[in-house]
Tab-separated table of C-alpha atoms in Angstrom:
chain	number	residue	atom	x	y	z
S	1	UNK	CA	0.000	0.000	0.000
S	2	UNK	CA	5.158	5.132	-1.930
S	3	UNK	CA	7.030	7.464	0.012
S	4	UNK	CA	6.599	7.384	3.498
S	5	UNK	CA	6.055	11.106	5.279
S	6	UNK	CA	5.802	10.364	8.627
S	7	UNK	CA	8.042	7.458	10.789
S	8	UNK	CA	6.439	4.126	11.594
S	9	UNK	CA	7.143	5.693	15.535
S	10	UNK	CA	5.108	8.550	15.151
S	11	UNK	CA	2.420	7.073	13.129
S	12	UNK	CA	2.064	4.256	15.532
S	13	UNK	CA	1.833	7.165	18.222
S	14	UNK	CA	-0.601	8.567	16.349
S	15	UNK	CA	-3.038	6.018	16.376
S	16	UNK	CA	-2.412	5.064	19.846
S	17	UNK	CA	-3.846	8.606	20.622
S	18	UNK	CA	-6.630	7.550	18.505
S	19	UNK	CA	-7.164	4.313	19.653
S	20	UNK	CA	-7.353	5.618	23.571
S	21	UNK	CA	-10.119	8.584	22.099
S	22	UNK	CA	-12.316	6.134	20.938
S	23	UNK	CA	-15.958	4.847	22.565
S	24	UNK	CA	-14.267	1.689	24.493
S	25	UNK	CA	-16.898	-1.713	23.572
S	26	UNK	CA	-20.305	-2.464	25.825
S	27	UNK	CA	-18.525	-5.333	26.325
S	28	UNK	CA	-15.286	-3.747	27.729
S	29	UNK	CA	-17.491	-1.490	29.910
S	30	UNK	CA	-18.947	-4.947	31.375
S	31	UNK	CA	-15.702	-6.000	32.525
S	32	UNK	CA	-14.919	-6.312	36.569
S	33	UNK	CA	-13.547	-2.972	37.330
S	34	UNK	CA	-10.036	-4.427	38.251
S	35	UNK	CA	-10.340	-6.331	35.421
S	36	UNK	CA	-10.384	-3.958	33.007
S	37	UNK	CA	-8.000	-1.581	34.747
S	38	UNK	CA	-5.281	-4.276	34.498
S	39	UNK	CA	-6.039	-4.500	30.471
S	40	UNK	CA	-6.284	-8.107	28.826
S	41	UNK	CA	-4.796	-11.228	30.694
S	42	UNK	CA	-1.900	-13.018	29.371
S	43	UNK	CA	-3.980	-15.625	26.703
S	44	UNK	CA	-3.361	-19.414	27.803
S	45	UNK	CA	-5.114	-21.017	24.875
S	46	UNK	CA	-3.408	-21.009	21.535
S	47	UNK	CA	-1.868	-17.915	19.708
S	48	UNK	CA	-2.712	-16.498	16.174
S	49	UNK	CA	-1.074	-18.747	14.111
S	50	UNK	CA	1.292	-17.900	12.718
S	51	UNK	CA	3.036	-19.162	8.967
S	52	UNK	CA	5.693	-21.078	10.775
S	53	UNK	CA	3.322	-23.015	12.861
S	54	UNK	CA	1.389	-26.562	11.779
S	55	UNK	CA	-1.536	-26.152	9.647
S	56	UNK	CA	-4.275	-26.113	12.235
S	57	UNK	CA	-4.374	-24.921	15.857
S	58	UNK	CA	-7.097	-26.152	17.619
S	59	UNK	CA	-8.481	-24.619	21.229
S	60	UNK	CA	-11.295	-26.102	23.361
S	61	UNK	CA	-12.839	-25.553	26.452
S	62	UNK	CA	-15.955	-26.745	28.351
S	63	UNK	CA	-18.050	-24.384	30.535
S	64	UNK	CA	-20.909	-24.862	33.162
S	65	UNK	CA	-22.287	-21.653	34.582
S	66	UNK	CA	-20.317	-19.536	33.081
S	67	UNK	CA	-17.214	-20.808	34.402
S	68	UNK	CA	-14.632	-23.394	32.581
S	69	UNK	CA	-14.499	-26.315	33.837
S	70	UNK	CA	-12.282	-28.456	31.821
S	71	UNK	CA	-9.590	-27.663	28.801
S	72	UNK	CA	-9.884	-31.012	26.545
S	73	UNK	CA	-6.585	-31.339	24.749
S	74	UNK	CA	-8.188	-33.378	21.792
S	75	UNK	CA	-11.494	-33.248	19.786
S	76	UNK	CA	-12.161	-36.229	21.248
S	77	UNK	CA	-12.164	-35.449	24.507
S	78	UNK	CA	-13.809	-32.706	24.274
S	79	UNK	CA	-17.247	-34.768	22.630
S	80	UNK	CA	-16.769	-36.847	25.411
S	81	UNK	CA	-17.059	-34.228	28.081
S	82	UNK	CA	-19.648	-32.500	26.571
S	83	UNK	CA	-21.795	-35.434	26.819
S	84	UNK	CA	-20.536	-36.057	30.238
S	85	UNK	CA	-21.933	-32.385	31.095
S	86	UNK	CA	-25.592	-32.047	30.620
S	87	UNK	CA	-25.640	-28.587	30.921
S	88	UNK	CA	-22.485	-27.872	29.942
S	89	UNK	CA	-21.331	-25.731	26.845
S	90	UNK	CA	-17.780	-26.221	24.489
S	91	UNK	CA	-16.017	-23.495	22.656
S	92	UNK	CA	-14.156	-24.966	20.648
S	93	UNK	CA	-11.492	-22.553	18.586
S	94	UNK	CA	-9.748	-23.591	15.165
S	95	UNK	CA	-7.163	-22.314	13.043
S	96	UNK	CA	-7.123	-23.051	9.560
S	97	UNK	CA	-7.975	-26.127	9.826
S	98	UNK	CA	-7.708	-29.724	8.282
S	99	UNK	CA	-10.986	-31.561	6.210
S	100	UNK	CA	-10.737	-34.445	8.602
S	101	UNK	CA	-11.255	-31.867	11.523
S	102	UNK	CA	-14.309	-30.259	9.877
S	103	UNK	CA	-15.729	-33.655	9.139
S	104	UNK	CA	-15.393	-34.931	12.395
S	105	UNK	CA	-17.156	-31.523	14.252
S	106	UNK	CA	-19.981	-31.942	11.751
S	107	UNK	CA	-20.665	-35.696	12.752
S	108	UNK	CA	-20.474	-34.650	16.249
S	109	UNK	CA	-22.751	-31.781	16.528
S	110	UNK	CA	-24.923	-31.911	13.299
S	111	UNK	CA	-23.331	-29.242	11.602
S	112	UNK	CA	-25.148	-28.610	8.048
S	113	UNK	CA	-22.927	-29.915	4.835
S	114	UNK	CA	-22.999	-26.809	3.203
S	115	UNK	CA	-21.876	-24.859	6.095
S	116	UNK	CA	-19.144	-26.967	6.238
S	117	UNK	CA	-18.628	-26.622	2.959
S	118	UNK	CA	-17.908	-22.940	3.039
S	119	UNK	CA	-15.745	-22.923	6.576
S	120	UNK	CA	-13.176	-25.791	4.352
S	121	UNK	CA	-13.306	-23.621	1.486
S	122	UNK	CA	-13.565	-20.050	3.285
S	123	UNK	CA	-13.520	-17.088	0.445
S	124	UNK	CA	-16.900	-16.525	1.569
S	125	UNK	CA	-19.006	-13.239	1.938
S	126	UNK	CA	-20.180	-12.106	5.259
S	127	UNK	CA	-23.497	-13.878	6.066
S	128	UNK	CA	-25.730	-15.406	8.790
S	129	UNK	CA	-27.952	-18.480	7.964
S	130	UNK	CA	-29.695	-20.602	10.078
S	131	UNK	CA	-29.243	-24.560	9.721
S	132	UNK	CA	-31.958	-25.898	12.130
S	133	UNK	CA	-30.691	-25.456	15.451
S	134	UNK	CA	-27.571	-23.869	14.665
S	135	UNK	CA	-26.630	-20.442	13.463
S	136	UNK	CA	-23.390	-20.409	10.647
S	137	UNK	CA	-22.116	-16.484	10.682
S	138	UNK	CA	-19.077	-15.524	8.135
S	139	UNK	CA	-17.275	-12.611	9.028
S	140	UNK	CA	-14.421	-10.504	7.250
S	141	UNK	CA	-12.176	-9.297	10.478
S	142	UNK	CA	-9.262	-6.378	9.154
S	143	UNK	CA	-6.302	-4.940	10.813
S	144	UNK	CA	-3.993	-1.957	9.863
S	145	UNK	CA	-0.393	-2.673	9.257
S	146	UNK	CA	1.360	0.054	9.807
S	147	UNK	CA	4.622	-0.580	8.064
S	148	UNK	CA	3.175	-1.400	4.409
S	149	UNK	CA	0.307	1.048	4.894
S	150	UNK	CA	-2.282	-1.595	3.907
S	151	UNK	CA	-5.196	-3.658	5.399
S	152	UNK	CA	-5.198	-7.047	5.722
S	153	UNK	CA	-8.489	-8.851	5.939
S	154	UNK	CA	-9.147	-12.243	7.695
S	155	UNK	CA	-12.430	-14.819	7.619
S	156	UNK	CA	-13.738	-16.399	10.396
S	157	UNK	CA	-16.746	-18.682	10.379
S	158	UNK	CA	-18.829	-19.334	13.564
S	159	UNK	CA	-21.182	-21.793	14.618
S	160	UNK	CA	-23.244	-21.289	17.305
S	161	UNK	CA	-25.708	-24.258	18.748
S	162	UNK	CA	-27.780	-25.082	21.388
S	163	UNK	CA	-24.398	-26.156	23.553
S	164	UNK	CA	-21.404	-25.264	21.479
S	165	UNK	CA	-19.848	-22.319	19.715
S	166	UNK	CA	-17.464	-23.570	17.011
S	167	UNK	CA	-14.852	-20.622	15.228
S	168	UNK	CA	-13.194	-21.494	12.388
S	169	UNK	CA	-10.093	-18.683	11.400
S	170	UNK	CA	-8.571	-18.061	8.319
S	171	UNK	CA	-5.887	-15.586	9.022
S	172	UNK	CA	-4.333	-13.978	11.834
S	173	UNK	CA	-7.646	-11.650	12.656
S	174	UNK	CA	-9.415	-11.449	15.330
S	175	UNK	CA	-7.655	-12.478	18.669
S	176	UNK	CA	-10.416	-14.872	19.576
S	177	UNK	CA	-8.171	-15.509	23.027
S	178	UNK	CA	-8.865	-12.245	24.234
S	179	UNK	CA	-12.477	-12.993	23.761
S	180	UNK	CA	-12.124	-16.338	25.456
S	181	UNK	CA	-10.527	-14.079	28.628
S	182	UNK	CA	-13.084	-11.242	28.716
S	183	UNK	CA	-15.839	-13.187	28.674
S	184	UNK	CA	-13.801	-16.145	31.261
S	185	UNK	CA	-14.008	-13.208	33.524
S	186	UNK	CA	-17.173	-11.764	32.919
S	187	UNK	CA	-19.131	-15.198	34.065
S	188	UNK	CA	-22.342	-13.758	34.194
S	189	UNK	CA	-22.377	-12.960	30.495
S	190	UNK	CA	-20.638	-16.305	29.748
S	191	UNK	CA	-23.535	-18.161	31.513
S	192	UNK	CA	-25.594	-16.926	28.687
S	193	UNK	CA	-24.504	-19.361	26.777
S	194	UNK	CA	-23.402	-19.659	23.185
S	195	UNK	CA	-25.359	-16.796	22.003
S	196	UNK	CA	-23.327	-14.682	24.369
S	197	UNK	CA	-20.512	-15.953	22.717
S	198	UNK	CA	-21.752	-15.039	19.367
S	199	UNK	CA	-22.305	-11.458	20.143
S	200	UNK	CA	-18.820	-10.808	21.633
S	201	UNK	CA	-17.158	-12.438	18.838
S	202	UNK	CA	-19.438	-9.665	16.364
S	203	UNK	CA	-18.109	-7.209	19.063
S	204	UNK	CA	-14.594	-8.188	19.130
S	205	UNK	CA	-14.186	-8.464	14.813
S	206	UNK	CA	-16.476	-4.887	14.900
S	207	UNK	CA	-14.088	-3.203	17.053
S	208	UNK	CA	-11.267	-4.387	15.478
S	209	UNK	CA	-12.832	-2.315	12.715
S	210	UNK	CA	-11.431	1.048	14.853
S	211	UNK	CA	-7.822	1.168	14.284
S	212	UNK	CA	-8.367	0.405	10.585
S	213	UNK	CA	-10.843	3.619	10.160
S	214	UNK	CA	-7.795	5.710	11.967
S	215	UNK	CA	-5.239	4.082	9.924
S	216	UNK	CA	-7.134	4.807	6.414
S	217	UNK	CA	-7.990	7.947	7.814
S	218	UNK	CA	-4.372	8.878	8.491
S	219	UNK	CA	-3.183	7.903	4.938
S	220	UNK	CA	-5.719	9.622	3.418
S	221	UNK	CA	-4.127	13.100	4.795
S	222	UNK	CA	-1.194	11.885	3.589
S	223	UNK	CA	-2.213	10.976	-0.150
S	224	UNK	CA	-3.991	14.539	0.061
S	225	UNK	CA	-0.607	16.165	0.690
S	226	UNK	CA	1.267	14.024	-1.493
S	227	UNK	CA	-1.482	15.286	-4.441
S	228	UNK	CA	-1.000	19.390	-4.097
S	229	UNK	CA	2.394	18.761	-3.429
S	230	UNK	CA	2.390	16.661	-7.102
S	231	UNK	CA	4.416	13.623	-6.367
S	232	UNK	CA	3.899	11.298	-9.313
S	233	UNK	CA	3.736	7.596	-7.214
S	234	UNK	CA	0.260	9.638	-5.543
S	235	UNK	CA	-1.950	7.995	-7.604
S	236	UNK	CA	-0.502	4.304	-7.316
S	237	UNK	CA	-1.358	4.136	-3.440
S	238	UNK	CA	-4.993	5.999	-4.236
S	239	UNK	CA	-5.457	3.106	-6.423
S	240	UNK	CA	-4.615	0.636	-4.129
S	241	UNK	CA	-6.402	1.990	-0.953
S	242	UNK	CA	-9.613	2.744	-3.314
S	243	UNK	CA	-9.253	-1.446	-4.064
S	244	UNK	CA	-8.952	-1.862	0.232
S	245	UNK	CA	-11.643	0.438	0.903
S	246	UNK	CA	-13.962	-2.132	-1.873
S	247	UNK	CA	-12.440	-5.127	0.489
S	248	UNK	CA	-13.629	-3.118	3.626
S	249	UNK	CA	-17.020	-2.038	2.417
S	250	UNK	CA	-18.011	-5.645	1.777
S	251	UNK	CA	-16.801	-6.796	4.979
S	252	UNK	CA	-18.813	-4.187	6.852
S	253	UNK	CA	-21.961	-3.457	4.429
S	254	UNK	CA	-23.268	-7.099	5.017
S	255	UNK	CA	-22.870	-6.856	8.718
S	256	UNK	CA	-25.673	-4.038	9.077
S	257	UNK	CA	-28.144	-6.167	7.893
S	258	UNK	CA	-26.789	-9.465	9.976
S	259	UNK	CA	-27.172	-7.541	13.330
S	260	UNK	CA	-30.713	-6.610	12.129
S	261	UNK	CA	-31.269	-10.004	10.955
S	262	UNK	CA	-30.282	-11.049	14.693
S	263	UNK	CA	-32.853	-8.371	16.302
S	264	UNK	CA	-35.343	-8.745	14.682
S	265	UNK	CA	-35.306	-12.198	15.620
S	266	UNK	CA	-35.197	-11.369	19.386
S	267	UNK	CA	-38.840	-12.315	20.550
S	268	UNK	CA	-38.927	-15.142	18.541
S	269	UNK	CA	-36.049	-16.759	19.961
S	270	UNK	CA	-36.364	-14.935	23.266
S	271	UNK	CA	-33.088	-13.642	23.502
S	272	UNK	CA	-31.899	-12.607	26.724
S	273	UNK	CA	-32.438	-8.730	27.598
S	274	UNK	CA	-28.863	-8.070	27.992
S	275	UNK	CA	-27.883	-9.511	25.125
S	276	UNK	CA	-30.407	-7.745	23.006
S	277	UNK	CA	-28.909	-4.574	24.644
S	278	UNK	CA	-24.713	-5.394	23.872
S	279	UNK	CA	-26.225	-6.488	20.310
S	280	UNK	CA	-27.828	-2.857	19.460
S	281	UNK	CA	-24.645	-1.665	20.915
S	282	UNK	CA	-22.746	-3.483	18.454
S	283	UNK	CA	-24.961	-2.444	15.879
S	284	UNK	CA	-24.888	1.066	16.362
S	285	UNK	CA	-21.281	0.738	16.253
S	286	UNK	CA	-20.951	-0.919	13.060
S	287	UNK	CA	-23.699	1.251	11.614
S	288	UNK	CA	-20.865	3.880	12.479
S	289	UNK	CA	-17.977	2.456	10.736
S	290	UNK	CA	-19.588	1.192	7.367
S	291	UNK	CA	-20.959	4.929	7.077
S	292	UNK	CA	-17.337	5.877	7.213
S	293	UNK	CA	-16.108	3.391	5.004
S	294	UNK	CA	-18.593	4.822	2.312
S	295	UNK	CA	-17.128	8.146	2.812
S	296	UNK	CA	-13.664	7.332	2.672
S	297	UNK	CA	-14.421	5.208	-0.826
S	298	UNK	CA	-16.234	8.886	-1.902
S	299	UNK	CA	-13.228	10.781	-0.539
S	300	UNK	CA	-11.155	8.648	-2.209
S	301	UNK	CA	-12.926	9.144	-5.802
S	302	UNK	CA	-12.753	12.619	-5.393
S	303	UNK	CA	-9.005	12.702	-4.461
S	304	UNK	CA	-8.650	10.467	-7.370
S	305	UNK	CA	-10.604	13.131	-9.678
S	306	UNK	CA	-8.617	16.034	-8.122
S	307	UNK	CA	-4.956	14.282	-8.957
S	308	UNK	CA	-6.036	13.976	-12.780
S	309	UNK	CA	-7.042	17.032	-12.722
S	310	UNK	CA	-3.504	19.094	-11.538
S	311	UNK	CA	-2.236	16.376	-13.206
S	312	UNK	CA	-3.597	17.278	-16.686
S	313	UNK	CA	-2.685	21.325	-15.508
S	314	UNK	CA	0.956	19.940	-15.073
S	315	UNK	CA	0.870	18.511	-18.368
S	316	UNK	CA	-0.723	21.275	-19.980
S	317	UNK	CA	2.460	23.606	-18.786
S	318	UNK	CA	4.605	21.544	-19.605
S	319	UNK	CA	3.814	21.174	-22.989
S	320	UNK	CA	3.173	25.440	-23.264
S	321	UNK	CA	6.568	25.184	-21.901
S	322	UNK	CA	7.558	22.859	-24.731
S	323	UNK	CA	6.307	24.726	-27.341
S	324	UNK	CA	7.319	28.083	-26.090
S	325	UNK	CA	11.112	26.859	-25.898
S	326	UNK	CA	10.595	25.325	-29.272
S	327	UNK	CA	9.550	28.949	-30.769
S	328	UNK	CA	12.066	30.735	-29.304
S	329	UNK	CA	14.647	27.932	-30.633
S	330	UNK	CA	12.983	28.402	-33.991
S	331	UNK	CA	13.655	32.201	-34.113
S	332	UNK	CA	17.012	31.812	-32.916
S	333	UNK	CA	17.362	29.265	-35.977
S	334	UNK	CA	15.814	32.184	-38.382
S	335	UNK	CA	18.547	34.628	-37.596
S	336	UNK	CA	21.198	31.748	-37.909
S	337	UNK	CA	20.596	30.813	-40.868
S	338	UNK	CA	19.481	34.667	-42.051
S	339	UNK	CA	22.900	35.962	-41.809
S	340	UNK	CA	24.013	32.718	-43.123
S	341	UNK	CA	22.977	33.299	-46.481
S	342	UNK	CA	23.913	36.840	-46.188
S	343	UNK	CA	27.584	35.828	-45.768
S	344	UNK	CA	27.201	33.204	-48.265
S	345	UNK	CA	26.601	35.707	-50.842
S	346	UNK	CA	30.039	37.813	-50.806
S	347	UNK	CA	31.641	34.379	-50.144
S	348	UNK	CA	30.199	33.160	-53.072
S	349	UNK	CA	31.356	35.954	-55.422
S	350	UNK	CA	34.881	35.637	-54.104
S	351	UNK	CA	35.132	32.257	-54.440
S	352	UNK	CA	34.401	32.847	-57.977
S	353	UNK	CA	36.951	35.061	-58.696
S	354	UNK	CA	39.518	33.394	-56.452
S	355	UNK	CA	39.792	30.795	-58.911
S	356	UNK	CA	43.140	30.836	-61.003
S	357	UNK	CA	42.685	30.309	-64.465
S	358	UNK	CA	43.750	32.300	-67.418
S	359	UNK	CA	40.715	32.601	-69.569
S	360	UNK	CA	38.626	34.645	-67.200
S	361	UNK	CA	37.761	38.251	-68.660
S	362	UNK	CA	37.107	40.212	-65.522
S	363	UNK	CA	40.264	39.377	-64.373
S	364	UNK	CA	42.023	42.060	-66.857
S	365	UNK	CA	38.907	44.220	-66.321
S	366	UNK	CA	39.680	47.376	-65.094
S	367	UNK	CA	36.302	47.636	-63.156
S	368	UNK	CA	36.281	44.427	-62.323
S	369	UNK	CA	37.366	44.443	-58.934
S	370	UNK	CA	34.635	47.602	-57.862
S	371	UNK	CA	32.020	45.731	-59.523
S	372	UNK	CA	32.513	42.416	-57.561
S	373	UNK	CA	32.512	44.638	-54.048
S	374	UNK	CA	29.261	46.114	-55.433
S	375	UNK	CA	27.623	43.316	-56.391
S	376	UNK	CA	28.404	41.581	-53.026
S	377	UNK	CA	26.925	44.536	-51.349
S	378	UNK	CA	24.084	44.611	-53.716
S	379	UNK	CA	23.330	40.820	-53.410
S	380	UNK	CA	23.791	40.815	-48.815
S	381	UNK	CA	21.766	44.656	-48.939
S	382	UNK	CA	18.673	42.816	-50.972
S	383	UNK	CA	18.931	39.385	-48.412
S	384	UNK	CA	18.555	41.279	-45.465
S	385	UNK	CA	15.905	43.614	-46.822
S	386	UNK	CA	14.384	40.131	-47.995
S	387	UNK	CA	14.589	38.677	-44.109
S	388	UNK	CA	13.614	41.601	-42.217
S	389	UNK	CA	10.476	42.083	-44.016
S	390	UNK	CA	9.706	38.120	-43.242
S	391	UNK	CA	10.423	39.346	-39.422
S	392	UNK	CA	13.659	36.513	-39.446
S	393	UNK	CA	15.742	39.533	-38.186
């Protein structure tokens, strides 16, 4: 995603001031007080994965109450504990992973074929459909990278059942751990169950949505300085953040529509009160960002019309520029090549009678030499009378 004005160090500064000026999450304001003083715990279940790492990272826990109760290490043993725990719920957390995985959740817990489908193929669209008893969400997280100036964009797919809340990641977006903690210590949301889960996974990937809008934002005054002050690689990185901001808007459009989706279903599957409240909030805060995300697309357009614009102005000079150079040049060349041929006249006659041979009748002529100098003066006098009158002198 070109010239770089300011450092990576004050950039990131930047939108560290932005990040602590922004409306902190419902969800962050339902945090234990010391809890959220202290900032996120240290995450014990697996890390983003990262490209060195296997293939597939797999996290699972089992909850009663809204507290965990047991960390299976295996698929396996998580099924079996499930069963074990009548009213018991399992998050179970995966990262990119294998077919045979996928396969063996869906025999478990019913999950619909083409669900799984999409989650092994990913490349999907946000959406929300409902499969029965279970809800399959698709959402497009993003982060801001600071030192290529470009967004990266991540898929997650979610399922969400009576006792189980499956997440399947492709890419390093969202931290789902820091999810797992802040609702871990928030067990009265937690007890909720899986829908609670649901909505601060919506929360955590809309949120995430925050530092992106300040990082576009940022390079956006740049590009607007780089155009007035006419650097040429300007419209290279317009063109490239006008192709994120398409990315963006079609990971945040569909989301307005999912959250009313999930409202409007609230009686009918008698969502909890609290929940209905933290899912408005989220709404209202995506409403928020996709609004921005349409302006920065128009911004961008316009930005984009402006550059051709002084662009075309530049051009334009330098091509008056051009030709006014090549006029002057083209006098200059009249002159030369006026006094040129005035010269070549008297060199001419001389030449003439320079010559040394015998039979040449002027030579004995007593007038001979005055009426060479006179007809040299005759022949430059009429040239330059010729060449001023065409205005070449």
């Amino acid at each position: 995603m070109s010239e770089r004005r300011p450092s990576p160090a004050s950039k990131n500064s930047a939108n560290g001031r932005n990040s602590r000026g922004a409306r902190r999450s419902v969800w962050r304001r339902a945090l234990p007080a010391e809890q959220a003083a202290a900032g996120p715990p240290e995450p014990v279940s697996s890390p983003a994965a990262e490209p060195d790492e296997p293939p597939s990272t797999v996290a699972a826990a089992l909850y009663s109450d809204g507290v965990r109760v047991s960390t299976p290490a295996t698929l396996a043993e998580t099924y079996r504990e499930l069963r074990d725990t009548p009213s018991g719920m399992a998050w179970i957390g995966l990262a990119r992973p294998t077919s045979d995985e996928l396969l063996s959740l869906a025999a478990e817990f019913d999950l619909h074929p083409l669900a799984v489908e999409d989650a092994m193929e990913a490349h999907q669209r946000p959406k929300l459909e409902r499969y029965g008893d279970t809800l399959f969400v698709v959402l497009r997280a993003a982060r801001y990278l600071d030192a290529p100036e470009e967004v990266d964009f991540a898929e997650l797919h979610v399922f969400v059942g009576p006792d189980f809340v499956i997440t399947v990641r492709h890419g390093a977006a969202p931290d789902l751990s820091a999810v797992r903690h802040r609702m871990e210590g928030s067990p009265d949301l937690l007890k909720l169950g899986p829908e609670a889960v649901l909505y601060a996974i919506l929360d955590a990937v809309v949120d995430g949505y925050a530092p992106v809008v300040e990082g576009v934002q940022n390079d956006i005054d740049e590009i607007e300085t780089e155009v007035f002050r006419g650097d040429p690689s300007v419209s290279r990185r317009i063109y490239e953040l006008s192709r994120e901001m398409v990315e963006f808007q079609r990971a945040t459009r569909p989301l307005v529509g999912m959250l009313h989706g999930l409202m409007a279903g609230f009686t009918k599957y008698e969502t909890d009160e609290e929940l209905q409240r933290y899912l408005r909030d989220v709404a209202d805060h995506v409403t928020h960002i996709s609004e921005r995300v349409d302006g920065f697309r128009q911004a961008l357009t316009e930005i984009l019309t402006v550059n051709a614009t002084l662009v075309t102005q530049q051009q334009n000079a330098e091509m008056r520029a051009l030709a006014e150079a090549g006029f002057e040049q083209n006098e200059e060349i009249k002159k030369i090549s006026s006094w040129a041929a005035i010269l070549f006249a008297p060199t001419l006659v001389g030449t003439i009678y320079g010559m040394n041979f015998r039979e040449m009748p002027e030579l004995h002529w007593v007038l001979g030499y005055p009426f060479a100098i006179v007809l040299m003066a005759v022949v430059c006098a009429s040239l330059y009378l010729i060449f001023k009158r065409k205005d070449w002198l």
